């Protein structure tokens, strides 16, 4: 009980520090604002402290046995040191990919200013997510929540890199070199394959799979954060053929008329009968 009280006091103290710093940033002092305003600022600061801790729940992630296909995919990630190059069967698919790459690169520019690094990162995310059968926007949302697109970040639980991979995954496949998790493609493939593995375990339930990935299965905070971030990374291709829109412009009655055979007028029918 005493320990919990101390933790609460420490949190409140940090919150007060942030609140005061916030006021000073705007050229204000504690004496120049009302008590209610200061209290509101303190509440916001404490909430902010709580939100910062959302991604760091990997300590509860369970080490589970892997099927051979998953183990092989992780081993291949360590063996392959070069970024993947997407191959397209037709020009339309390649152009659609380039439109996605351009639009998404613009969104990511503030977080990852280096153009070459940004394009290599997005190319790898696209490749690995498609390879694992995952939604690219969801994977980007997960990376945003997990690491903020920082390559060398380490959580308090020891999770590493863009997708915050726990070191025990390298032990599972017999390598044990956790430093390799800072290699971009290795980290992204581990993350995508692990998430795919959890989706299979949860029979396609995205909410539960995201919770399992984070070590908070059944709790809503982390999945909701990822799914909210996913919306920002969703891409509507302006160059895609507007098939749905074209169909929607046809009224039901007009569509019904198209399906009906042409009705012959009586005069024409009589003329044909005489001939």
mmCIF file of N, CA and C in Angstrom, residues 67-80 169-170 172-175 186-194:
data_model
loop_
_atom_site.group_PDB
_atom_site.id
_atom_site.type_symbol
_atom_site.label_atom_id
_atom_site.label_comp_id
_atom_site.label_asym_id
_atom_site.label_seq_id
_atom_site.Cartn_x
_atom_site.Cartn_y
_atom_site.Cartn_z
ATOM 1 N N UNK A 67 5.815 -23.412 -35.348
ATOM 2 C CA UNK A 67 5.749 -24.445 -36.379
ATOM 3 C C UNK A 67 6.955 -24.273 -37.301
ATOM 4 N N UNK A 68 7.278 -25.295 -38.059
ATOM 5 C CA UNK A 68 8.482 -25.292 -38.891
ATOM 6 C C UNK A 68 8.475 -24.167 -39.924
ATOM 7 N N UNK A 69 7.300 -23.856 -40.500
ATOM 8 C CA UNK A 69 7.244 -22.820 -41.532
ATOM 9 C C UNK A 69 7.607 -21.455 -40.969
ATOM 10 N N UNK A 70 7.164 -21.166 -39.752
ATOM 11 C CA UNK A 70 7.491 -19.884 -39.121
ATOM 12 C C UNK A 70 8.970 -19.835 -38.782
ATOM 13 N N UNK A 71 9.493 -20.933 -38.242
ATOM 14 C CA UNK A 71 10.918 -20.978 -37.908
ATOM 15 C C UNK A 71 11.778 -20.789 -39.159
ATOM 16 N N UNK A 72 11.378 -21.375 -40.262
ATOM 17 C CA UNK A 72 12.123 -21.235 -41.516
ATOM 18 C C UNK A 72 12.109 -19.793 -42.003
ATOM 19 N N UNK A 73 10.979 -19.127 -41.868
ATOM 20 C CA UNK A 73 10.881 -17.735 -42.302
ATOM 21 C C UNK A 73 11.794 -16.841 -41.480
ATOM 22 N N UNK A 74 11.881 -17.087 -40.182
ATOM 23 C CA UNK A 74 12.756 -16.285 -39.333
ATOM 24 C C UNK A 74 14.223 -16.558 -39.653
ATOM 25 N N UNK A 75 14.551 -17.798 -39.900
ATOM 26 C CA UNK A 75 15.925 -18.131 -40.279
ATOM 27 C C UNK A 75 16.301 -17.468 -41.599
ATOM 28 N N UNK A 76 15.374 -17.423 -42.536
ATOM 29 C CA UNK A 76 15.634 -16.768 -43.820
ATOM 30 C C UNK A 76 15.847 -15.275 -43.638
ATOM 31 N N UNK A 77 15.173 -14.679 -42.663
ATOM 32 C CA UNK A 77 15.334 -13.247 -42.418
ATOM 33 C C UNK A 77 16.757 -12.919 -41.993
ATOM 34 N N UNK A 78 17.348 -13.766 -41.178
ATOM 35 C CA UNK A 78 18.725 -13.534 -40.740
ATOM 36 C C UNK A 78 19.702 -13.772 -41.886
ATOM 37 N N UNK A 79 19.429 -14.769 -42.718
ATOM 38 C CA UNK A 79 20.346 -15.111 -43.809
ATOM 39 C C UNK A 79 20.345 -14.067 -44.912
ATOM 40 N N UNK A 80 19.222 -13.402 -45.152
ATOM 41 C CA UNK A 80 19.101 -12.453 -46.257
ATOM 42 C C UNK A 80 19.426 -11.047 -45.774
ATOM 43 N N UNK A 169 13.073 -14.403 -29.409
ATOM 44 C CA UNK A 169 12.781 -14.955 -30.734
ATOM 45 C C UNK A 169 14.054 -15.427 -31.433
ATOM 46 N N UNK A 170 15.174 -14.773 -31.169
ATOM 47 C CA UNK A 170 16.427 -15.237 -31.774
ATOM 48 C C UNK A 170 16.905 -16.522 -31.108
ATOM 49 N N UNK A 172 14.811 -18.827 -30.026
ATOM 50 C CA UNK A 172 13.895 -19.865 -30.499
ATOM 51 C C UNK A 172 14.415 -20.519 -31.770
ATOM 52 N N UNK A 173 15.063 -19.725 -32.632
ATOM 53 C CA UNK A 173 15.561 -20.298 -33.886
ATOM 54 C C UNK A 173 17.046 -20.655 -33.797
ATOM 55 N N UNK A 174 17.613 -20.593 -32.581
ATOM 56 C CA UNK A 174 18.960 -21.091 -32.375
ATOM 57 C C UNK A 174 20.081 -20.142 -32.725
ATOM 58 N N UNK A 175 19.810 -18.829 -32.795
ATOM 59 C CA UNK A 175 20.852 -17.872 -33.152
ATOM 60 C C UNK A 175 21.338 -17.106 -31.920
ATOM 61 N N UNK A 186 15.605 -7.775 -41.195
ATOM 62 C CA UNK A 186 15.446 -8.827 -40.196
ATOM 63 C C UNK A 186 14.351 -8.459 -39.212
ATOM 64 N N UNK A 187 14.392 -7.229 -38.711
ATOM 65 C CA UNK A 187 13.394 -6.780 -37.747
ATOM 66 C C UNK A 187 11.992 -6.784 -38.346
ATOM 67 N N UNK A 188 11.868 -6.262 -39.571
ATOM 68 C CA UNK A 188 10.551 -6.176 -40.200
ATOM 69 C C UNK A 188 10.006 -7.555 -40.560
ATOM 70 N N UNK A 189 10.880 -8.458 -40.978
ATOM 71 C CA UNK A 189 10.376 -9.797 -41.292
ATOM 72 C C UNK A 189 9.977 -10.532 -40.020
ATOM 73 N N UNK A 190 10.790 -10.425 -38.979
ATOM 74 C CA UNK A 190 10.412 -11.033 -37.704
ATOM 75 C C UNK A 190 9.032 -10.530 -37.284
ATOM 76 N N UNK A 191 8.855 -9.199 -37.291
ATOM 77 C CA UNK A 191 7.594 -8.622 -36.827
ATOM 78 C C UNK A 191 6.407 -9.081 -37.642
ATOM 79 N N UNK A 192 6.545 -9.085 -38.965
ATOM 80 C CA UNK A 192 5.436 -9.491 -39.832
ATOM 81 C C UNK A 192 5.121 -10.979 -39.693
ATOM 82 N N UNK A 193 6.156 -11.799 -39.644
ATOM 83 C CA UNK A 193 5.937 -13.242 -39.521
ATOM 84 C C UNK A 193 5.336 -13.584 -38.158
ATOM 85 N N UNK A 194 5.797 -12.911 -37.105
ATOM 86 C CA UNK A 194 5.247 -13.154 -35.766
ATOM 87 C C UNK A 194 3.778 -12.735 -35.709
#
